[in-house]
Structures are given as C-alpha cells and as structure tokens.
Coordinates of C-alpha atoms and ligand atoms in Angstrom, one line a residue:
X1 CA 38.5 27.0 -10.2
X2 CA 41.8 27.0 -8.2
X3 CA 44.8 28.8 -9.0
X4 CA 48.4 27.2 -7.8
X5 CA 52.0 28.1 -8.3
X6 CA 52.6 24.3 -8.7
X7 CA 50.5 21.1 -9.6
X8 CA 51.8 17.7 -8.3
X9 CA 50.5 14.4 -9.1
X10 CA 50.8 11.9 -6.8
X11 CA 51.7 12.0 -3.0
X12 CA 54.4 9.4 -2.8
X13 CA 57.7 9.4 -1.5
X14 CA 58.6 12.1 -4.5
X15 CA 55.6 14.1 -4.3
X16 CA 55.3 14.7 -0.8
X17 CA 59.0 15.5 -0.4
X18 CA 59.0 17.8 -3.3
X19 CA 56.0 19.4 -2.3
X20 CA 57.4 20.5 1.0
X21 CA 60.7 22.1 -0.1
X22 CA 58.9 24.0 -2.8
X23 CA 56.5 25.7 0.1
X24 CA 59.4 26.1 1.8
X25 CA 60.9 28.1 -0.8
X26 CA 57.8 30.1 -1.2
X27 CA 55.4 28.4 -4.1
X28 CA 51.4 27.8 -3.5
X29 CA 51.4 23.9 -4.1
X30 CA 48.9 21.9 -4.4
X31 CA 49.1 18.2 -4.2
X32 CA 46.8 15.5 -5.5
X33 CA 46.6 11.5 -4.9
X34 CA 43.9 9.1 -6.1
X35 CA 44.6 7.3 -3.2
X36 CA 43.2 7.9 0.3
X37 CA 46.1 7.4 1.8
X38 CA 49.4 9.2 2.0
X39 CA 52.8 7.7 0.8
X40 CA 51.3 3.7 1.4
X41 CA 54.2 2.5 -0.3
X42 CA 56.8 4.5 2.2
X43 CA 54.4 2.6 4.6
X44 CA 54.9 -0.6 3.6
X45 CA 58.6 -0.3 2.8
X46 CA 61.5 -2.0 4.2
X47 CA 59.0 -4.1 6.1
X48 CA 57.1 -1.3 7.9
X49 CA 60.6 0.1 8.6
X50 CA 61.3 1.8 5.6
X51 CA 64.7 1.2 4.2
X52 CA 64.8 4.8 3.6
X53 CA 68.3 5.7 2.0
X54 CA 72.0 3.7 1.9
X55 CA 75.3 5.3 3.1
X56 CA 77.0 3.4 0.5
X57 CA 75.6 5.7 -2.7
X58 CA 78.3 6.9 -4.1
X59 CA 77.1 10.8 -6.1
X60 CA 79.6 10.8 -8.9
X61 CA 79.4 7.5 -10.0
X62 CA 75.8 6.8 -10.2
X63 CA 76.1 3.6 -12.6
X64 CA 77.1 1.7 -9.9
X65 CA 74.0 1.2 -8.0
X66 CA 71.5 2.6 -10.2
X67 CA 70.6 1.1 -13.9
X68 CA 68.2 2.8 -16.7
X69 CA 69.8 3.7 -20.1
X70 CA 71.5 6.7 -18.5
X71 CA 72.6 6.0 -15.3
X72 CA 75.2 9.4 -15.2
X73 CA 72.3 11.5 -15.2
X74 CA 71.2 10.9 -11.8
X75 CA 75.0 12.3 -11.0
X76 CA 73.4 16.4 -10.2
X77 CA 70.4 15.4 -8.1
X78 CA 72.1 12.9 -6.0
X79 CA 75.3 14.9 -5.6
X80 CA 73.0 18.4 -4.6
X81 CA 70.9 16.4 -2.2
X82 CA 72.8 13.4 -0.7
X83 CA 71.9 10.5 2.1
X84 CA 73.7 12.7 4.5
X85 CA 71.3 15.5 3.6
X86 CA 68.2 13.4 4.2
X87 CA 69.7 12.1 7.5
X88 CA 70.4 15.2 8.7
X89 CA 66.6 16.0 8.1
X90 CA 66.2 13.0 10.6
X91 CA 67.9 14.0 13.1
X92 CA 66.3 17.5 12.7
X93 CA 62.7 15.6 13.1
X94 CA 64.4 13.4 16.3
X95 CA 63.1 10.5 14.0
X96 CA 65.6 7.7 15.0
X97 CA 67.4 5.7 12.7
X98 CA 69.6 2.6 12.4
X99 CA 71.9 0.9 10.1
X100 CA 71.3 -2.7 8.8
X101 CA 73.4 -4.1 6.5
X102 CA 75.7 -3.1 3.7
X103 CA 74.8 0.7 4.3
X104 CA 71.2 0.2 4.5
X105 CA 69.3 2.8 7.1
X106 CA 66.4 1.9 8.3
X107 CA 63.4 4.2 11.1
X108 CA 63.7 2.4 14.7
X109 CA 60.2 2.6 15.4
X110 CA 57.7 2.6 11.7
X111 CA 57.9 4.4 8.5
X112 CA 54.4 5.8 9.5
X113 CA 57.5 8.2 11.5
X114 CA 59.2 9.1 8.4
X115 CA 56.1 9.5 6.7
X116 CA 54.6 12.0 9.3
X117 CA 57.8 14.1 9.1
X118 CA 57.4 14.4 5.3
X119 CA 53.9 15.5 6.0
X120 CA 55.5 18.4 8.8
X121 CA 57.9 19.9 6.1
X122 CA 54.4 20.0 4.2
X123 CA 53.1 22.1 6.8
X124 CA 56.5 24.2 6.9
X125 CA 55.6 26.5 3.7
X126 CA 57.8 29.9 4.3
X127 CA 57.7 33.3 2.5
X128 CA 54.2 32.8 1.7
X129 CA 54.3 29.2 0.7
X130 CA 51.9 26.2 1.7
X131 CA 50.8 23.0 0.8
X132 CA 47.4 22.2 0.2
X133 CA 46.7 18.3 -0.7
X134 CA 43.5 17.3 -2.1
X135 CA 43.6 12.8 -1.2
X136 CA 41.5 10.9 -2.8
X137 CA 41.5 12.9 -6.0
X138 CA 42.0 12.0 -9.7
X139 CA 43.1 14.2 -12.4
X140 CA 41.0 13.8 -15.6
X141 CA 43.0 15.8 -18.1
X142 CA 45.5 17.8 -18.4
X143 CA 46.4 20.8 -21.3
X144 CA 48.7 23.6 -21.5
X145 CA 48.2 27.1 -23.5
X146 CA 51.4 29.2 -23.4
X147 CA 49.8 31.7 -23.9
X148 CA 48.6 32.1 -20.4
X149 CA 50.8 32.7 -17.0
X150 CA 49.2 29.9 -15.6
X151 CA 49.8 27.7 -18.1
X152 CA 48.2 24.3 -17.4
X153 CA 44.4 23.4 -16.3
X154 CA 43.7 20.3 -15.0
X155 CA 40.4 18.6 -14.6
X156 CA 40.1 16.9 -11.4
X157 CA 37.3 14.8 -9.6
X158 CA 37.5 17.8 -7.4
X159 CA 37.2 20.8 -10.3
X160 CA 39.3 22.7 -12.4
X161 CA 42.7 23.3 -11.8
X162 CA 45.2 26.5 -13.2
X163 CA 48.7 26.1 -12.6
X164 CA 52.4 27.8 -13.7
X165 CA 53.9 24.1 -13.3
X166 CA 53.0 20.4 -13.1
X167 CA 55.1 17.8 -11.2
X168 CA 54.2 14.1 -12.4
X169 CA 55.7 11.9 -9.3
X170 CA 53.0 9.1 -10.0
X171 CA 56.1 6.2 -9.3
X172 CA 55.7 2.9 -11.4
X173 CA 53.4 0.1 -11.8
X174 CA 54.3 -1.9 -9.3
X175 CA 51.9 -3.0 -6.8
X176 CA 49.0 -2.1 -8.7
X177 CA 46.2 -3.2 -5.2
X178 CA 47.7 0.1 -3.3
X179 CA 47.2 2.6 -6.2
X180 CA 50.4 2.1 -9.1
X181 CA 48.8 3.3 -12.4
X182 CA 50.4 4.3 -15.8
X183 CA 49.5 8.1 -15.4
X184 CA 52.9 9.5 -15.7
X185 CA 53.6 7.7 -18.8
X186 CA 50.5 8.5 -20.5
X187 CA 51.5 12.2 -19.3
X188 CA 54.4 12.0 -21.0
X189 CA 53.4 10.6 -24.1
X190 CA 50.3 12.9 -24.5
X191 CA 53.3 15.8 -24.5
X192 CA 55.4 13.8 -26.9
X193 CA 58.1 12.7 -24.6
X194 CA 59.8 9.6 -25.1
X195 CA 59.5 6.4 -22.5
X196 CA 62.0 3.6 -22.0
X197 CA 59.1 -0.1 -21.8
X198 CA 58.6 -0.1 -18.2
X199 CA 59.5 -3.7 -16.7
X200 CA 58.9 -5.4 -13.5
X201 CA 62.6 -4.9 -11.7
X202 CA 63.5 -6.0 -7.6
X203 CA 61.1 -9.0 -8.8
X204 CA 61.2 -12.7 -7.7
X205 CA 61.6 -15.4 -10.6
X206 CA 59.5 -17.9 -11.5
X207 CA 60.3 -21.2 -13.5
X208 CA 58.6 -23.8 -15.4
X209 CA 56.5 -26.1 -13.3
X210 CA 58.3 -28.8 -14.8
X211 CA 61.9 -27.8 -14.6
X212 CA 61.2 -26.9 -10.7
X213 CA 60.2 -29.8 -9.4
X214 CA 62.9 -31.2 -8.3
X215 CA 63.6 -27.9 -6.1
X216 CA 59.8 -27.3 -5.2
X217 CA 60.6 -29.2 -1.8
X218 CA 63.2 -26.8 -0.5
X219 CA 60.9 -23.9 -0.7
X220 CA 61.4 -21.9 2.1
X221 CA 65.0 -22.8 2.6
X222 CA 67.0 -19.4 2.8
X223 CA 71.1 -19.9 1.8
X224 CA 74.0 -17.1 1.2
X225 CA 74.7 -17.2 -2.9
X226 CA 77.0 -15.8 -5.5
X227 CA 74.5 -14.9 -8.4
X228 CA 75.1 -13.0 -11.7
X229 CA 73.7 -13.2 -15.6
X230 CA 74.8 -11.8 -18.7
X231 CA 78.4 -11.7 -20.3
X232 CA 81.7 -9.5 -20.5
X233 CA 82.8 -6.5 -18.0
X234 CA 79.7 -5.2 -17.2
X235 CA 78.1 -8.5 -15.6
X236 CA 76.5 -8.2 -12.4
X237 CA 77.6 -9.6 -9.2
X238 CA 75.5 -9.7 -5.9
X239 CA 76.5 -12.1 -2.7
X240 CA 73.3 -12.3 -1.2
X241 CA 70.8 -14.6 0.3
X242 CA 69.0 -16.7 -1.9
X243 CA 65.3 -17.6 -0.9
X244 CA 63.6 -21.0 -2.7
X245 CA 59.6 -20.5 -3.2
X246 CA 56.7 -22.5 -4.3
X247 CA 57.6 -21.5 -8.1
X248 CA 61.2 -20.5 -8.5
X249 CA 63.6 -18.1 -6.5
X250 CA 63.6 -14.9 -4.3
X251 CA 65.0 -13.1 -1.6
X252 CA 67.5 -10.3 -1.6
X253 CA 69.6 -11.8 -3.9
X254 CA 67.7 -13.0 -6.8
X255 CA 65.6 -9.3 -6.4
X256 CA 69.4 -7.7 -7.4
X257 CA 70.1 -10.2 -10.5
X258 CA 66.3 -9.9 -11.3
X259 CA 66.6 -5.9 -12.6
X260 CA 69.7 -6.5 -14.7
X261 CA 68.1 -10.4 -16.0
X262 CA 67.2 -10.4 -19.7
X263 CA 64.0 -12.6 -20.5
X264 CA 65.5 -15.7 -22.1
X265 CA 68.8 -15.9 -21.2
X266 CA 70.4 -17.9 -17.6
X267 CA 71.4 -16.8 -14.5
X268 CA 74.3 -18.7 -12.8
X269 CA 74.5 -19.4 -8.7
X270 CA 77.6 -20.6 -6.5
X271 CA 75.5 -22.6 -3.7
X272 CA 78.8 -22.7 -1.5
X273 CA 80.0 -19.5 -2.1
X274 CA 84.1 -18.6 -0.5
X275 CA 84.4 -22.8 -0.3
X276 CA 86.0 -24.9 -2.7
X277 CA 83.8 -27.7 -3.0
X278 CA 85.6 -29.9 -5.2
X279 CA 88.8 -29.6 -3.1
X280 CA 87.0 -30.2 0.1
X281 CA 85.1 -33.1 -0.5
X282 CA 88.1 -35.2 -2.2
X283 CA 89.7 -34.0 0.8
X284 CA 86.9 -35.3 3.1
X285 CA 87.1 -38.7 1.0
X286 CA 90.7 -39.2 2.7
X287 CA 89.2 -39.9 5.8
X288 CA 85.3 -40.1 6.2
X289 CA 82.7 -42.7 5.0
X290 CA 80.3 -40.1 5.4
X291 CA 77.7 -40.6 2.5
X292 CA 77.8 -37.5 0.1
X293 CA 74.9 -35.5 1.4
X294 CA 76.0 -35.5 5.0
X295 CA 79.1 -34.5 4.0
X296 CA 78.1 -31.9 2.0
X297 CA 75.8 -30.6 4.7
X298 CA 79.2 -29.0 6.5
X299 CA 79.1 -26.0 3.5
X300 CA 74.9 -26.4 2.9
X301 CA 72.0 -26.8 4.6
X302 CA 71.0 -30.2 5.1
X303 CA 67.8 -30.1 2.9
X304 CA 69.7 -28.7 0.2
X305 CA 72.2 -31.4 0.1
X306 CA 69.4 -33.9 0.2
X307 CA 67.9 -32.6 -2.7
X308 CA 70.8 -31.9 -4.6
X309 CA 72.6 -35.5 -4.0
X310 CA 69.1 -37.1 -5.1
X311 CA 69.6 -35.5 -8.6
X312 CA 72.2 -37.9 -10.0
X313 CA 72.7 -41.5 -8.6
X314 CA 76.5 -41.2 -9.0
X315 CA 76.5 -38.8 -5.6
X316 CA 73.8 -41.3 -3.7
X317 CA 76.5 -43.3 -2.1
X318 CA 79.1 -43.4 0.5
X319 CA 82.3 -40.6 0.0
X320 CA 85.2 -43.5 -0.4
X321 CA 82.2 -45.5 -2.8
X322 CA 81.8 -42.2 -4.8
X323 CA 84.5 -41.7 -7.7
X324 CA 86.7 -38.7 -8.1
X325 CA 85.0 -37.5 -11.2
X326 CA 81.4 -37.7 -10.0
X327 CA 82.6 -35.6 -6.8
X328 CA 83.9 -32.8 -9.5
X329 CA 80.9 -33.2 -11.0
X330 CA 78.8 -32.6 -8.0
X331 CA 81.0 -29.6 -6.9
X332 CA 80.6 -28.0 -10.3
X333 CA 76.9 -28.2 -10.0
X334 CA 76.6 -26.3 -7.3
X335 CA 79.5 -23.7 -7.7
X336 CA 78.1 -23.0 -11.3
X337 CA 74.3 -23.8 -11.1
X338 CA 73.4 -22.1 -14.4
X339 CA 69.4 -21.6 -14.8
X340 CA 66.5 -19.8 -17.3
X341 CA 64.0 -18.7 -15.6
X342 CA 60.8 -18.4 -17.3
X343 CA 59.7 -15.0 -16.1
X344 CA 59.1 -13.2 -12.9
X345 CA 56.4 -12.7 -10.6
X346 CA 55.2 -9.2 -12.5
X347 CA 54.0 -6.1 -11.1
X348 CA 52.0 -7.3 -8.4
X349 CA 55.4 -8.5 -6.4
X350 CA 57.7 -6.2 -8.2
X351 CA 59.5 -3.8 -5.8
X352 CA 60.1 -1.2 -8.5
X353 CA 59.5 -0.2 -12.3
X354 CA 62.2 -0.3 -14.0
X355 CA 62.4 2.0 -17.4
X356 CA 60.0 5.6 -17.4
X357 CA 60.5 8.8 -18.6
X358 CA 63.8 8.7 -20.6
X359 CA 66.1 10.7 -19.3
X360 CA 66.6 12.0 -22.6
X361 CA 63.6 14.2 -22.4
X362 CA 64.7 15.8 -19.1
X363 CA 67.1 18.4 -17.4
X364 CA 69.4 16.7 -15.3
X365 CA 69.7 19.8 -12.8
X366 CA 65.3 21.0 -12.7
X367 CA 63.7 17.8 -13.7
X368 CA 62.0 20.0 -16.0
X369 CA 61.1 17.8 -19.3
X370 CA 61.4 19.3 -23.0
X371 CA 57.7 20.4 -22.5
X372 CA 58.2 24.0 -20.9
X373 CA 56.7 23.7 -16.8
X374 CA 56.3 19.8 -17.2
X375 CA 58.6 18.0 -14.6
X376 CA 59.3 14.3 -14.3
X377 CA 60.8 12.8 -10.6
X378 CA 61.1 9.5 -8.4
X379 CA 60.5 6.2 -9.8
X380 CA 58.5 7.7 -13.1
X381 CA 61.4 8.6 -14.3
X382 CA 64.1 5.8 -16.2
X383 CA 66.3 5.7 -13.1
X384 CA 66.1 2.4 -11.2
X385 CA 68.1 1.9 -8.0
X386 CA 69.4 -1.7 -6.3
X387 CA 67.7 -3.3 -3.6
X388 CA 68.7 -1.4 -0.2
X389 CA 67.6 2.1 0.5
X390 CA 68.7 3.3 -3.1
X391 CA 65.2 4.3 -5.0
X392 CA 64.3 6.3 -1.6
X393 CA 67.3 8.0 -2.2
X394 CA 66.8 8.7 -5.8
X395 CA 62.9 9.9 -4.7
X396 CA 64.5 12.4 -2.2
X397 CA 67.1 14.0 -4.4
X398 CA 65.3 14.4 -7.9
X399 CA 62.2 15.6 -6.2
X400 CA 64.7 18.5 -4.0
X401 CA 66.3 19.2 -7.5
X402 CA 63.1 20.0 -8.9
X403 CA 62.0 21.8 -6.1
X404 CA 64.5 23.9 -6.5
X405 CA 64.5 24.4 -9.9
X406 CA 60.9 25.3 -9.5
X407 CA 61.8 28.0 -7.2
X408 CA 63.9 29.5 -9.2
X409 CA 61.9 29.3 -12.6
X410 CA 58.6 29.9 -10.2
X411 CA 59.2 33.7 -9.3
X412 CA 56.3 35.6 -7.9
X413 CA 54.0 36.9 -10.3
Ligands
FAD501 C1 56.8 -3.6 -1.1 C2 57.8 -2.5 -1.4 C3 58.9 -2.2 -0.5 C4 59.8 -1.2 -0.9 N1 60.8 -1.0 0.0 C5 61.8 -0.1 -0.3 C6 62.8 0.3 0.6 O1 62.8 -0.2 1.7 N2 63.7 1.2 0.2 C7 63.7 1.8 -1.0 O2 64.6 2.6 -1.3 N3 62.7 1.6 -1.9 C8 61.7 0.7 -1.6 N4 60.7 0.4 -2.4 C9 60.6 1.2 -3.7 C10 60.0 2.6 -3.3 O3 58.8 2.5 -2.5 C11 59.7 3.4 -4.5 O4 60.8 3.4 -5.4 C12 59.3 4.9 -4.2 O5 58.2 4.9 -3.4 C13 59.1 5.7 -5.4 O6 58.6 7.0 -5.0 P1 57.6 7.8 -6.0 O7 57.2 8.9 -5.2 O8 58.3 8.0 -7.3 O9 56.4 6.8 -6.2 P2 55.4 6.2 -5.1 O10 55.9 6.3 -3.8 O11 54.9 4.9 -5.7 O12 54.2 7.3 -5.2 C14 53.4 7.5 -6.4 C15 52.1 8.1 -5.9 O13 51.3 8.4 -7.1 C16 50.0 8.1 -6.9 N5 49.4 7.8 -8.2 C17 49.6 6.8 -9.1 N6 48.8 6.9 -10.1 C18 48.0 8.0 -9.9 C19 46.9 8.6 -10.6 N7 46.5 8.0 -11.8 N8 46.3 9.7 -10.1 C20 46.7 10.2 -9.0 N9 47.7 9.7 -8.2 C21 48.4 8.6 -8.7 C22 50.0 6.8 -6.0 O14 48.8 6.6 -5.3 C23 51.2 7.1 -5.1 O15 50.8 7.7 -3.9 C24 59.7 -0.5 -2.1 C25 58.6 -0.8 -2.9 C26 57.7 -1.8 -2.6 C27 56.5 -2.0 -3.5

C-alpha cells in the first residue's frame, strides 16, 4: 500500500503541470496514466509544435475566447497564472519560442521540448516534495472515508493507493486511439457532481453525401472566409481559412464555428470576404467579355469559381451576355452561402471536448469540487477554449490554481 499527499489521474498537459508545482510547494504526489506515454497529446499538438498558449487571452474577460455554460469562472485561474507566466517558465527552461498568428505561440524546435521541461519541474519537488509517476497504470476504483487523514484509496493495476487529495486531469474524449476515456466524468458522477453532455468541439463538419456533391471536387482547396451561425448579439464571428474535404468543411475556420454550431441549424460563409462582389463584377461588365468564372477568379481561386459558376446556367456565359440580376444573384451566393451541416467528424478528429465537469460543482480559486479533497482541472472540466493556444492555456492555469490550493489545504501532517 502507498501513501501520498496527492493522487493525480492522468499525466496530460494538466496533470503533469499540476503535479510539479505541487512538489514544488512541498506535497508527496503521485501521478498515474493508463498510457505509456507522457503528455501524447502535448506531443502531437500544434503540429508537433505545440501551440502552447496565445498572447491575445484576455484574464478578466474570459467569455471571449472560452465557451462552456460559465465562461466568467475561468476569470481567477487565468488571471493568477497568465500566458506571460508560462512564457516566463520558457525562457527560464531556454525552451525557444515563436509567435504565429493572431497571438498564437508556438516551441521552435518540438513539443517533445515543452514536454521534457514539464517533466524537469516534476523533478523540481522542494521542501520535501517529489513526484513519483506510475505510466502505464489504471485506477480501478476509487472511495473516500472522512473519517481517515488520508481520505481516499484507490485501487490501481499497480496496488492500493491512500491519499489526502485526488486530482482528476483525465482531459476529454477526444482522440480516443491515444488514450481519451470518460474516467473524469464517471469520477464525478460516482461523487454526485453534476456534468454538462460532453460534445465533440474544434471539429471538422461533415454533410450529406448528396447535398456535397457538387463541392466534393474542390476538396483540398484552402480559401480565407467570413463564417458565423446562430442569431442576435452573441453570434460568432471568425475570418479564417476555410478548408474543403472529401465530406464537408475544415480548417481553422470551420474548427472555430464548429464549437459554438448547434446540430440542426446553418452556418453562413462570405467566399470573397472585404470585396464587394456584386459591385465588382457589374463593374467588370463595363469593360470585359471575360466569361463569369474567369472573372470571378480575380477575388477566388480559379477552381472555386469553376464550380460555383457551373451551379446555375444563368452565370455560364460571357459577363456583357450575363444580366444584372443573375450577377446579384451570383454575388449573394457567395457573400451569404448559408449551409446545415449534418454533423461533424466526432471524437476521433475532434480537437477538444467541449462540456465536463460543471463549473457549478467547483471552486473557482482551488479547483476543489463540492466533494471535500476531490479536484477537477484542464479540459475535464466545462471550460472549452478557441482554436489557437487557448485550451493550453486554460490546462496551465487551472492546474497552478489547484496546485496551489492544494498546498495550502495540504499542510504537513
Ligand atoms: C490533435 C490535437 C491538437 C491540439 N493542439 C492544440 C494546440 O496546439 N493548442 C492548444 O491549446 N490545444 C491543443 N489541443 C487541445 C489540448 O491538447 C488539450 O486541451 C489539452 O491537452 C488538455 O489537457 P488535459 O491535461 O486536460 O488533458 P490531456 O492532455 O488529454 O491529458 C489527459 C490524460 O489523462 C489520461 N487518461 C485518460 N483516461 C484515463 C484513465 N481512464 N486512466 C488513466 N489515465 C487516463 C490520458 O492518457 C492523458 O494522458 C489539441 C488537441 C488535439 C487532439
């Protein structure tokens, strides 16, 4: 039987952070994974770069690049533990970093780099803390007695565990072949907590075969988009690029629309977003006898004109041959495309989980959940970030808010 300040489940990007600081701070921790391998998803990030935080979160207003059906809750962790924070933790570890795009950071070199400085603050324990991490391991249950100091015993594939505190970081479903399981949920559920339905979120979206073949031919084609769904104040915005597949839509910006899209219901695109199409091609009428689609292949690409112009026989002809109305016509198609799609590609492309743990059940400043010891952080939780560096970010700071909390709840025996 082992006996540990702190148990954490799963050695993700939460996990492994969290387990470091709270070494740091003095707590025995001991940290399990059913996986092999250490933090595969930090691996495979941001294309083996890892897009690892975003200069652009802004602490105090947390709605606006986070969603879940609390956004304002992520306001404590993110403000006590900020992008600037983890990149000064870079800089400490001389692991080099660049911006992208839009605020996005990314490692020079690999993620395996940011991944091998989480595991040195592992090794980092202070004041009689360490980190002891047991890979591949599986817990089999899990019960707590209060009327023990150490609280909780776990059964794991590698014995019985005692412990003061558990930390669930088990992340979502999402990419199920490199480990994602529904652990943290059933966790919380066994203790009563509440969870928001998780949902495939940062997914691509997939169409009826029938309704997408007339755009099955420009799969591959990549093109710069205005995109949004819903209705009223609240609707989402993204300018993005667009990317057509085999089945429907991806790329950056359909991954955006894609966490906010409601099953059922359209999205809209602008194709030609920043022109006015109708305006330039009755002004391109004046003077060319271009036909339609090479005229319209000076705001798209060329393959995208071709396939749009074959849609509608009015728009197959000559500019001066094509009438006014059918050019309005043509221009609103594109500038307001407005499309259901018939679901996404699921977990098994999904870059996140949205829903989890509702936030509800948990303190904003520990992490701690309703269930004395019992803490919740990274992507388990109902907190779901935008594409670009964001769900790192939210990773980093609720699992150093819990550390800390830990700490301080944690004192020695
Ligand atoms: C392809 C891809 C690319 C991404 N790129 C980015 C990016 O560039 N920037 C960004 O901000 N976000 C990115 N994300 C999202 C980001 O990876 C996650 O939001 C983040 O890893 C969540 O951290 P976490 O620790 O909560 O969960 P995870 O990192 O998923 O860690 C959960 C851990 O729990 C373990 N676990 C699960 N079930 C069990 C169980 N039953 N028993 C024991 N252990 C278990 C898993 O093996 C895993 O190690 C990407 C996601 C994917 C899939």
């Amino acid at each position: 039987m082992t006996q540990t300040d702190v148990l954490i489940v799963g050695a993700g990007a939460a996990g492994l952070f969290c387990a470091g600081v709270a070494a740091q701070q003095g707590l025995q921790v001991l940290l399990l994974d059913h996986s092999p391998k250490v933090a595969e998803k930090i691996r495979i990030s941001g294309g083996g770069r890892s897009n690892f935080t975003n200069k652009d979160i802004d602490p105090r207003a947390p709605h606006k690049h986070f969603l879940g059906e609390n956004p304002p809750f992520a306001r404590s962790a993110l403000s006590r533990y900020t992008a600037t924070d983890f990149m000064g933790l870079m800089d400490k570890h001389g692991v080099a970093f660049h911006e992208k795009h839009k605020g996005q950071l990314f490692c020079d070199r690999s993620a395996q780099d940011l991944i091998d400085m989480l595991l040195r603050e592992c090794e980092a324990g202070a004041m009689g803390g360490a980190v002891t991490r047991w890979q591949p391991c599986s817990l089999q249950s899990l019960q707590f007695s209060d009327a023990r100091a150490h609280g909780y015993t776990a059964q794991t594939s590698q014995g019985e565990v005692q412990a003061r505190a558990v930390v669930v970081a088990t992340g979502g479903l999402s990419i199920p072949k490199i480990g994602a399981t529904d652990l943290g949920y059933r966790l919380a559920s066994q203790f009563g907590l509440q969870v928001v339905t998780p949902r495939p979120a940062l997914v691509p979206l997939t169409f009826a075969a029938s309704d997408w073949q007339p755009f099955a031919a420009m799969a591959g084609l990549s093109q710069s988009v205005e995109i949004s769904t819903g209705m009223g104040k609240q609707r989402p915005v993204f300018e993005e690029d667009l990317l057509f597949t085999h089945r429907g839509l991806s790329g950056p910006a359909v991954l955006q629309i894609s966490s906010y899209w409601q099953p059922g219901t359209p999205i809209q695109l602008n194709l030609a977003p920043g022109h006015d199409l109708n305006a330039a091609l009755l002004e391109a009428k004046q003077h060319s006898k271009k036909h339609v689609a090479n005229a319209l292949a000076a705001w798209l690409p060329a393959r995208l004109a071709d396939t749009w112009v074959a849609r509608d026989s009015a728009w197959q002809r000559s500019l001066p041959d094509t009438p006014d109305k059918a050019l309005h016509t043509l221009a609103r198609s594109l500038g307001e495309w407005s499309l259901t799609p018939a679901g996404t590609e699921g977990y098994a492309k999904a870059e996140v989980t949205a829903g989890g743990v509702d936030t509800r059940e948990l303190s904003q400043q520990t992490m701690e959940s309703r269930q004395p010891g019992l803490y919740f952080i990274g992507e388990v939780v109902d907190i779901t970030g935008w594409l670009g560096g964001y769900n790192f970010q939210w990773a980093w700071s609720s699992a150093h808010a819990c550390a800390t909390g830990l700490a301080q709840r944690l004192k020695p025996l």
